[in-house]
Amino acid sequence: MKPLMPSTPHRPRVPRRAVHGVLLLDKPVGLSSNDALQKAKRLFRAEKAGHTGTLDPMASGLLPLCFGAATKFSQVSLDADKCYVAQLRLGQRRVGGDMEGEVIDERPVHVSPVAIEQACERFKGPQSQVPPMHSALKKDGKPLYEYARQGIEVERAPRQVTIHDIVITDWQDEAHLLTLTVRCSKGTYIRTLAEDIGEALGCGAHLAGLRRVGSGPLDIAQAVTLETLAEWTEEQRDAHLMPPDALVADWPAIRLAAEEAGRFLSGLRRRVAQADAPAVRVYGPEPAAFLGGAHITAGELIADRLLSPTEVQALLTL
């Protein structure tokens, strides 16, 4: 007869609750976006949560997290332009294009501030980028970085991106460290940009550090760390949440009367005296209840993403 094994203490299940809003998280280096999301979700005891696009584990900075009703608009933040502060180490190329890979090429660095300015200027505007192997882009359901770790290189289709601006914020000549602020379209690989600038300068480069500081209208200045969240009470965490419409704050606003708001929430098109617009945020009467997102075509307000009546009511009680 087998001896009885000691029973494992049963952990009480943490009750989940409906939470609605946007948390601007300052993600630390070394943590994946999903790990950061799960830690925040547990702290809030949230029923539903999602992030707005992966931020590489080696990168820190702005990671907008969506809870409840806000998850309906996460794609807006995913598609938004991004802003990064990137540190490039000139004179070294590394496997994967960042500081975690081994050095594969070293060259002397003889560059002037003018040459750096000219090289950066070359990469402004629309361009084609080949995604790096050390990226989360998937091939046959598997991230490219998993192939890279096995020493396998797969063909990647180039993608169109736009670098809106590159500003040189610091150049440490002796350390060969160049700091840039880059404003770009979604899907831009900053490590690829770093390597391309290095080649344009003739000395090679890799990405030594990366921090995301902006996503659409959202800014790192409003972000909070996981450590701070853990120290706060639940009431303090809830108070720090931004409303779901923070993700669409740069869209024009439309306000509907009570009767029209009810019909809009049921999915009916409404006539409005507004110019055509690809995206608008729609509110009911005062108190300002956010109802969802829509577009206007030929004088008709057409719903795209609607909050449920329960979600609208929950936001009114916040």
PDB file of N, CA and C in Angstrom, residues 210-291:
ATOM      1  N   LEU A 210      16.627  50.859 -25.242  1.00  0.00           N
ATOM      2  CA  LEU A 210      15.417  51.355 -25.910  1.00  0.00           C
ATOM      3  C   LEU A 210      14.342  51.621 -24.871  1.00  0.00           C
ATOM      4  N   ARG A 211      13.705  52.791 -25.003  1.00  0.00           N
ATOM      5  CA  ARG A 211      12.621  53.159 -24.091  1.00  0.00           C
ATOM      6  C   ARG A 211      11.491  53.798 -24.896  1.00  0.00           C
ATOM      7  N   ARG A 212      10.287  53.251 -24.779  1.00  0.00           N
ATOM      8  CA  ARG A 212       9.144  53.853 -25.455  1.00  0.00           C
ATOM      9  C   ARG A 212       8.574  54.945 -24.564  1.00  0.00           C
ATOM     10  N   VAL A 213       8.406  56.134 -25.138  1.00  0.00           N
ATOM     11  CA  VAL A 213       7.947  57.278 -24.338  1.00  0.00           C
ATOM     12  C   VAL A 213       6.612  57.842 -24.814  1.00  0.00           C
ATOM     13  N   GLY A 214       6.094  57.341 -25.941  1.00  0.00           N
ATOM     14  CA  GLY A 214       4.823  57.846 -26.433  1.00  0.00           C
ATOM     15  C   GLY A 214       4.127  56.845 -27.324  1.00  0.00           C
ATOM     16  N   SER A 215       2.792  56.875 -27.287  1.00  0.00           N
ATOM     17  CA  SER A 215       1.968  56.048 -28.168  1.00  0.00           C
ATOM     18  C   SER A 215       0.703  56.830 -28.478  1.00  0.00           C
ATOM     19  N   GLY A 216       0.608  57.366 -29.701  1.00  0.00           N
ATOM     20  CA  GLY A 216      -0.524  58.226 -30.026  1.00  0.00           C
ATOM     21  C   GLY A 216      -0.550  59.414 -29.077  1.00  0.00           C
ATOM     22  N   PRO A 217      -1.708  59.693 -28.446  1.00  0.00           N
ATOM     23  CA  PRO A 217      -1.792  60.835 -27.525  1.00  0.00           C
ATOM     24  C   PRO A 217      -1.291  60.519 -26.117  1.00  0.00           C
ATOM     25  N   LEU A 218      -0.850  59.274 -25.877  1.00  0.00           N
ATOM     26  CA  LEU A 218      -0.445  58.843 -24.538  1.00  0.00           C
ATOM     27  C   LEU A 218       1.048  59.078 -24.326  1.00  0.00           C
ATOM     28  N   ASP A 219       1.399  59.464 -23.082  1.00  0.00           N
ATOM     29  CA  ASP A 219       2.781  59.861 -22.794  1.00  0.00           C
ATOM     30  C   ASP A 219       3.314  59.157 -21.550  1.00  0.00           C
ATOM     31  N   ILE A 220       4.604  58.861 -21.551  1.00  0.00           N
ATOM     32  CA  ILE A 220       5.248  58.156 -20.442  1.00  0.00           C
ATOM     33  C   ILE A 220       5.147  58.932 -19.132  1.00  0.00           C
ATOM     34  N   ALA A 221       4.975  60.252 -19.199  1.00  0.00           N
ATOM     35  CA  ALA A 221       4.920  61.071 -17.980  1.00  0.00           C
ATOM     36  C   ALA A 221       3.774  60.655 -17.064  1.00  0.00           C
ATOM     37  N   GLN A 222       2.740  60.040 -17.638  1.00  0.00           N
ATOM     38  CA  GLN A 222       1.577  59.620 -16.852  1.00  0.00           C
ATOM     39  C   GLN A 222       1.653  58.158 -16.423  1.00  0.00           C
ATOM     40  N   ALA A 223       2.752  57.484 -16.742  1.00  0.00           N
ATOM     41  CA  ALA A 223       2.857  56.050 -16.478  1.00  0.00           C
ATOM     42  C   ALA A 223       3.290  55.763 -15.042  1.00  0.00           C
ATOM     43  N   VAL A 224       2.981  54.552 -14.587  1.00  0.00           N
ATOM     44  CA  VAL A 224       3.299  54.119 -13.231  1.00  0.00           C
ATOM     45  C   VAL A 224       4.007  52.765 -13.309  1.00  0.00           C
ATOM     46  N   THR A 225       4.873  52.473 -12.347  1.00  0.00           N
ATOM     47  CA  THR A 225       5.599  51.208 -12.339  1.00  0.00           C
ATOM     48  C   THR A 225       4.800  50.126 -11.615  1.00  0.00           C
ATOM     49  N   LEU A 226       5.174  48.876 -11.846  1.00  0.00           N
ATOM     50  CA  LEU A 226       4.539  47.752 -11.142  1.00  0.00           C
ATOM     51  C   LEU A 226       4.814  47.825  -9.645  1.00  0.00           C
ATOM     52  N   GLU A 227       6.007  48.301  -9.281  1.00  0.00           N
ATOM     53  CA  GLU A 227       6.354  48.415  -7.857  1.00  0.00           C
ATOM     54  C   GLU A 227       5.416  49.392  -7.154  1.00  0.00           C
ATOM     55  N   THR A 228       5.152  50.509  -7.787  1.00  0.00           N
ATOM     56  CA  THR A 228       4.249  51.498  -7.193  1.00  0.00           C
ATOM     57  C   THR A 228       2.832  50.935  -7.102  1.00  0.00           C
ATOM     58  N   LEU A 229       2.390  50.263  -8.152  1.00  0.00           N
ATOM     59  CA  LEU A 229       1.053  49.655  -8.141  1.00  0.00           C
ATOM     60  C   LEU A 229       0.902  48.686  -6.975  1.00  0.00           C
ATOM     61  N   ALA A 230       1.944  47.901  -6.734  1.00  0.00           N
ATOM     62  CA  ALA A 230       1.894  46.907  -5.656  1.00  0.00           C
ATOM     63  C   ALA A 230       1.814  47.573  -4.281  1.00  0.00           C
ATOM     64  N   GLU A 231       2.380  48.763  -4.160  1.00  0.00           N
ATOM     65  CA  GLU A 231       2.351  49.472  -2.871  1.00  0.00           C
ATOM     66  C   GLU A 231       1.016  50.172  -2.623  1.00  0.00           C
ATOM     67  N   TRP A 232       0.291  50.476  -3.675  1.00  0.00           N
ATOM     68  CA  TRP A 232      -0.966  51.207  -3.545  1.00  0.00           C
ATOM     69  C   TRP A 232      -2.102  50.322  -3.047  1.00  0.00           C
ATOM     70  N   THR A 233      -3.118  50.970  -2.495  1.00  0.00           N
ATOM     71  CA  THR A 233      -4.359  50.261  -2.169  1.00  0.00           C
ATOM     72  C   THR A 233      -5.156  50.084  -3.459  1.00  0.00           C
ATOM     73  N   GLU A 234      -6.159  49.233  -3.402  1.00  0.00           N
ATOM     74  CA  GLU A 234      -6.997  49.025  -4.583  1.00  0.00           C
ATOM     75  C   GLU A 234      -7.680  50.328  -5.014  1.00  0.00           C
ATOM     76  N   GLU A 235      -8.074  51.141  -4.048  1.00  0.00           N
ATOM     77  CA  GLU A 235      -8.728  52.419  -4.364  1.00  0.00           C
ATOM     78  C   GLU A 235      -7.759  53.352  -5.087  1.00  0.00           C
ATOM     79  N   GLN A 236      -6.497  53.352  -4.664  1.00  0.00           N
ATOM     80  CA  GLN A 236      -5.504  54.200  -5.330  1.00  0.00           C
ATOM     81  C   GLN A 236      -5.244  53.726  -6.757  1.00  0.00           C
ATOM     82  N   ARG A 237      -5.212  52.410  -6.953  1.00  0.00           N
ATOM     83  CA  ARG A 237      -5.014  51.881  -8.305  1.00  0.00           C
ATOM     84  C   ARG A 237      -6.177  52.293  -9.202  1.00  0.00           C
ATOM     85  N   ASP A 238      -7.398  52.111  -8.709  1.00  0.00           N
ATOM     86  CA  ASP A 238      -8.569  52.455  -9.511  1.00  0.00           C
ATOM     87  C   ASP A 238      -8.582  53.940  -9.862  1.00  0.00           C
ATOM     88  N   ALA A 239      -8.172  54.774  -8.922  1.00  0.00           N
ATOM     89  CA  ALA A 239      -8.179  56.219  -9.146  1.00  0.00           C
ATOM     90  C   ALA A 239      -7.169  56.628 -10.212  1.00  0.00           C
ATOM     91  N   HIS A 240      -6.136  55.802 -10.396  1.00  0.00           N
ATOM     92  CA  HIS A 240      -5.091  56.135 -11.372  1.00  0.00           C
ATOM     93  C   HIS A 240      -5.479  55.729 -12.792  1.00  0.00           C
ATOM     94  N   LEU A 241      -6.528  54.924 -12.949  1.00  0.00           N
ATOM     95  CA  LEU A 241      -6.952  54.495 -14.280  1.00  0.00           C
ATOM     96  C   LEU A 241      -7.479  55.671 -15.086  1.00  0.00           C
ATOM     97  N   MET A 242      -7.110  55.717 -16.346  1.00  0.00           N
ATOM     98  CA  MET A 242      -7.678  56.689 -17.268  1.00  0.00           C
ATOM     99  C   MET A 242      -8.947  56.088 -17.868  1.00  0.00           C
ATOM    100  N   PRO A 243      -9.921  56.905 -18.287  1.00  0.00           N
ATOM    101  CA  PRO A 243     -11.147  56.366 -18.876  1.00  0.00           C
ATOM    102  C   PRO A 243     -10.869  55.716 -20.232  1.00  0.00           C
ATOM    103  N   PRO A 244     -11.744  54.799 -20.687  1.00  0.00           N
ATOM    104  CA  PRO A 244     -11.517  54.121 -21.964  1.00  0.00           C
ATOM    105  C   PRO A 244     -11.339  55.062 -23.145  1.00  0.00           C
ATOM    106  N   ASP A 245     -12.013  56.231 -23.123  1.00  0.00           N
ATOM    107  CA  ASP A 245     -11.900  57.145 -24.264  1.00  0.00           C
ATOM    108  C   ASP A 245     -10.547  57.855 -24.317  1.00  0.00           C
ATOM    109  N   ALA A 246      -9.673  57.623 -23.335  1.00  0.00           N
ATOM    110  CA  ALA A 246      -8.318  58.193 -23.397  1.00  0.00           C
ATOM    111  C   ALA A 246      -7.562  57.675 -24.619  1.00  0.00           C
ATOM    112  N   LEU A 247      -7.912  56.473 -25.073  1.00  0.00           N
ATOM    113  CA  LEU A 247      -7.247  55.886 -26.236  1.00  0.00           C
ATOM    114  C   LEU A 247      -7.633  56.587 -27.533  1.00  0.00           C
ATOM    115  N   VAL A 248      -8.760  57.295 -27.522  1.00  0.00           N
ATOM    116  CA  VAL A 248      -9.246  57.960 -28.736  1.00  0.00           C
ATOM    117  C   VAL A 248      -9.386  59.468 -28.503  1.00  0.00           C
ATOM    118  N   ALA A 249      -8.587  59.995 -27.593  1.00  0.00           N
ATOM    119  CA  ALA A 249      -8.704  61.405 -27.197  1.00  0.00           C
ATOM    120  C   ALA A 249      -8.442  62.370 -28.348  1.00  0.00           C
ATOM    121  N   ASP A 250      -7.725  61.903 -29.385  1.00  0.00           N
ATOM    122  CA  ASP A 250      -7.439  62.790 -30.510  1.00  0.00           C
ATOM    123  C   ASP A 250      -8.483  62.694 -31.617  1.00  0.00           C
ATOM    124  N   TRP A 251      -9.565  61.920 -31.402  1.00  0.00           N
ATOM    125  CA  TRP A 251     -10.679  61.875 -32.358  1.00  0.00           C
ATOM    126  C   TRP A 251     -11.647  63.019 -32.072  1.00  0.00           C
ATOM    127  N   PRO A 252     -12.323  63.562 -33.089  1.00  0.00           N
ATOM    128  CA  PRO A 252     -13.373  64.555 -32.828  1.00  0.00           C
ATOM    129  C   PRO A 252     -14.501  63.933 -32.001  1.00  0.00           C
ATOM    130  N   ALA A 253     -15.167  64.768 -31.183  1.00  0.00           N
ATOM    131  CA  ALA A 253     -16.234  64.278 -30.301  1.00  0.00           C
ATOM    132  C   ALA A 253     -17.611  64.670 -30.832  1.00  0.00           C
ATOM    133  N   ILE A 254     -18.578  63.761 -30.665  1.00  0.00           N
ATOM    134  CA  ILE A 254     -19.976  63.990 -31.006  1.00  0.00           C
ATOM    135  C   ILE A 254     -20.805  63.729 -29.755  1.00  0.00           C
ATOM    136  N   ARG A 255     -21.752  64.633 -29.459  1.00  0.00           N
ATOM    137  CA  ARG A 255     -22.641  64.413 -28.317  1.00  0.00           C
ATOM    138  C   ARG A 255     -24.077  64.243 -28.813  1.00  0.00           C
ATOM    139  N   LEU A 256     -24.757  63.215 -28.296  1.00  0.00           N
ATOM    140  CA  LEU A 256     -26.124  62.917 -28.706  1.00  0.00           C
ATOM    141  C   LEU A 256     -27.098  63.163 -27.550  1.00  0.00           C
ATOM    142  N   ALA A 257     -28.314  63.547 -27.894  1.00  0.00           N
ATOM    143  CA  ALA A 257     -29.377  63.659 -26.904  1.00  0.00           C
ATOM    144  C   ALA A 257     -29.743  62.267 -26.415  1.00  0.00           C
ATOM    145  N   ALA A 258     -30.455  62.189 -25.276  1.00  0.00           N
ATOM    146  CA  ALA A 258     -30.740  60.901 -24.629  1.00  0.00           C
ATOM    147  C   ALA A 258     -31.408  59.906 -25.577  1.00  0.00           C
ATOM    148  N   GLU A 259     -32.433  60.340 -26.296  1.00  0.00           N
ATOM    149  CA  GLU A 259     -33.156  59.429 -27.192  1.00  0.00           C
ATOM    150  C   GLU A 259     -32.263  58.957 -28.332  1.00  0.00           C
ATOM    151  N   GLU A 260     -31.497  59.885 -28.911  1.00  0.00           N
ATOM    152  CA  GLU A 260     -30.591  59.529 -30.002  1.00  0.00           C
ATOM    153  C   GLU A 260     -29.478  58.610 -29.506  1.00  0.00           C
ATOM    154  N   ALA A 261     -29.011  58.845 -28.285  1.00  0.00           N
ATOM    155  CA  ALA A 261     -27.951  58.008 -27.711  1.00  0.00           C
ATOM    156  C   ALA A 261     -28.425  56.567 -27.574  1.00  0.00           C
ATOM    157  N   GLY A 262     -29.661  56.372 -27.122  1.00  0.00           N
ATOM    158  CA  GLY A 262     -30.205  55.023 -26.977  1.00  0.00           C
ATOM    159  C   GLY A 262     -30.291  54.300 -28.306  1.00  0.00           C
ATOM    160  N   ARG A 263     -30.710  55.012 -29.333  1.00  0.00           N
ATOM    161  CA  ARG A 263     -30.798  54.395 -30.666  1.00  0.00           C
ATOM    162  C   ARG A 263     -29.413  54.081 -31.221  1.00  0.00           C
ATOM    163  N   PHE A 264     -28.465  54.988 -30.978  1.00  0.00           N
ATOM    164  CA  PHE A 264     -27.090  54.751 -31.429  1.00  0.00           C
ATOM    165  C   PHE A 264     -26.526  53.496 -30.768  1.00  0.00           C
ATOM    166  N   LEU A 265     -26.769  53.334 -29.458  1.00  0.00           N
ATOM    167  CA  LEU A 265     -26.261  52.159 -28.733  1.00  0.00           C
ATOM    168  C   LEU A 265     -26.881  50.861 -29.234  1.00  0.00           C
ATOM    169  N   SER A 266     -28.043  50.953 -29.851  1.00  0.00           N
ATOM    170  CA  SER A 266     -28.684  49.747 -30.401  1.00  0.00           C
ATOM    171  C   SER A 266     -28.159  49.435 -31.796  1.00  0.00           C
ATOM    172  N   GLY A 267     -27.245  50.284 -32.300  1.00  0.00           N
ATOM    173  CA  GLY A 267     -26.621  50.027 -33.595  1.00  0.00           C
ATOM    174  C   GLY A 267     -27.249  50.760 -34.760  1.00  0.00           C
ATOM    175  N   LEU A 268     -28.276  51.587 -34.494  1.00  0.00           N
ATOM    176  CA  LEU A 268     -28.953  52.307 -35.577  1.00  0.00           C
ATOM    177  C   LEU A 268     -28.117  53.495 -36.047  1.00  0.00           C
ATOM    178  N   ARG A 269     -28.154  53.757 -37.342  1.00  0.00           N
ATOM    179  CA  ARG A 269     -27.468  54.922 -37.887  1.00  0.00           C
ATOM    180  C   ARG A 269     -28.263  56.180 -37.527  1.00  0.00           C
ATOM    181  N   ARG A 270     -27.548  57.269 -37.265  1.00  0.00           N
ATOM    182  CA  ARG A 270     -28.206  58.529 -36.913  1.00  0.00           C
ATOM    183  C   ARG A 270     -27.762  59.626 -37.874  1.00  0.00           C
ATOM    184  N   ARG A 271     -28.687  60.530 -38.210  1.00  0.00           N
ATOM    185  CA  ARG A 271     -28.343  61.695 -39.014  1.00  0.00           C
ATOM    186  C   ARG A 271     -27.687  62.756 -38.119  1.00  0.00           C
ATOM    187  N   VAL A 272     -26.552  63.304 -38.559  1.00  0.00           N
ATOM    188  CA  VAL A 272     -25.877  64.349 -37.792  1.00  0.00           C
ATOM    189  C   VAL A 272     -25.448  65.478 -38.718  1.00  0.00           C
ATOM    190  N   ALA A 273     -25.423  66.673 -38.191  1.00  0.00           N
ATOM    191  CA  ALA A 273     -25.003  67.841 -38.977  1.00  0.00           C
ATOM    192  C   ALA A 273     -23.505  68.044 -38.814  1.00  0.00           C
ATOM    193  N   GLN A 274     -22.739  67.033 -39.204  1.00  0.00           N
ATOM    194  CA  GLN A 274     -21.282  67.070 -39.060  1.00  0.00           C
ATOM    195  C   GLN A 274     -20.637  66.640 -40.373  1.00  0.00           C
ATOM    196  N   ALA A 275     -19.433  67.139 -40.614  1.00  0.00           N
ATOM    197  CA  ALA A 275     -18.684  66.746 -41.809  1.00  0.00           C
ATOM    198  C   ALA A 275     -18.262  65.286 -41.715  1.00  0.00           C
ATOM    199  N   ASP A 276     -18.039  64.671 -42.861  1.00  0.00           N
ATOM    200  CA  ASP A 276     -17.568  63.288 -42.876  1.00  0.00           C
ATOM    201  C   ASP A 276     -16.267  63.166 -42.083  1.00  0.00           C
ATOM    202  N   ALA A 277     -16.136  62.070 -41.378  1.00  0.00           N
ATOM    203  CA  ALA A 277     -14.937  61.828 -40.564  1.00  0.00           C
ATOM    204  C   ALA A 277     -14.711  60.323 -40.462  1.00  0.00           C
ATOM    205  N   PRO A 278     -13.459  59.860 -40.575  1.00  0.00           N
ATOM    206  CA  PRO A 278     -13.186  58.414 -40.511  1.00  0.00           C
ATOM    207  C   PRO A 278     -13.342  57.837 -39.113  1.00  0.00           C
ATOM    208  N   ALA A 279     -13.223  58.687 -38.082  1.00  0.00           N
ATOM    209  CA  ALA A 279     -13.330  58.196 -36.702  1.00  0.00           C
ATOM    210  C   ALA A 279     -13.745  59.339 -35.780  1.00  0.00           C
ATOM    211  N   VAL A 280     -14.787  59.095 -34.981  1.00  0.00           N
ATOM    212  CA  VAL A 280     -15.237  60.065 -33.975  1.00  0.00           C
ATOM    213  C   VAL A 280     -15.565  59.303 -32.695  1.00  0.00           C
ATOM    214  N   ARG A 281     -15.467  59.988 -31.554  1.00  0.00           N
ATOM    215  CA  ARG A 281     -15.898  59.411 -30.285  1.00  0.00           C
ATOM    216  C   ARG A 281     -17.269  59.981 -29.955  1.00  0.00           C
ATOM    217  N   VAL A 282     -18.150  59.115 -29.495  1.00  0.00           N
ATOM    218  CA  VAL A 282     -19.547  59.500 -29.327  1.00  0.00           C
ATOM    219  C   VAL A 282     -19.934  59.449 -27.851  1.00  0.00           C
ATOM    220  N   TYR A 283     -20.639  60.508 -27.402  1.00  0.00           N
ATOM    221  CA  TYR A 283     -21.074  60.624 -26.012  1.00  0.00           C
ATOM    222  C   TYR A 283     -22.581  60.832 -25.947  1.00  0.00           C
ATOM    223  N   GLY A 284     -23.160  60.416 -24.840  1.00  0.00           N
ATOM    224  CA  GLY A 284     -24.551  60.700 -24.557  1.00  0.00           C
ATOM    225  C   GLY A 284     -24.667  62.065 -23.906  1.00  0.00           C
ATOM    226  N   PRO A 285     -25.840  62.382 -23.380  1.00  0.00           N
ATOM    227  CA  PRO A 285     -26.030  63.679 -22.717  1.00  0.00           C
ATOM    228  C   PRO A 285     -25.278  63.730 -21.398  1.00  0.00           C
ATOM    229  N   GLU A 286     -25.204  64.937 -20.819  1.00  0.00           N
ATOM    230  CA  GLU A 286     -24.548  65.085 -19.519  1.00  0.00           C
ATOM    231  C   GLU A 286     -25.294  64.276 -18.461  1.00  0.00           C
ATOM    232  N   PRO A 287     -24.590  63.609 -17.499  1.00  0.00           N
ATOM    233  CA  PRO A 287     -23.130  63.548 -17.415  1.00  0.00           C
ATOM    234  C   PRO A 287     -22.546  62.798 -18.609  1.00  0.00           C
ATOM    235  N   ALA A 288     -21.384  63.224 -19.055  1.00  0.00           N
ATOM    236  CA  ALA A 288     -20.809  62.755 -20.317  1.00  0.00           C
ATOM    237  C   ALA A 288     -20.537  61.253 -20.308  1.00  0.00           C
ATOM    238  N   ALA A 289     -21.441  60.472 -20.875  1.00  0.00           N
ATOM    239  CA  ALA A 289     -21.263  59.030 -20.947  1.00  0.00           C
ATOM    240  C   ALA A 289     -20.651  58.665 -22.291  1.00  0.00           C
ATOM    241  N   PHE A 290     -19.480  58.026 -22.273  1.00  0.00           N
ATOM    242  CA  PHE A 290     -18.838  57.574 -23.503  1.00  0.00           C
ATOM    243  C   PHE A 290     -19.597  56.359 -24.023  1.00  0.00           C
ATOM    244  N   LEU A 291     -20.026  56.428 -25.288  1.00  0.00           N
ATOM    245  CA  LEU A 291     -20.838  55.360 -25.873  1.00  0.00           C
ATOM    246  C   LEU A 291     -20.057  54.462 -26.817  1.00  0.00           C
TER     247      LEU A 291
END
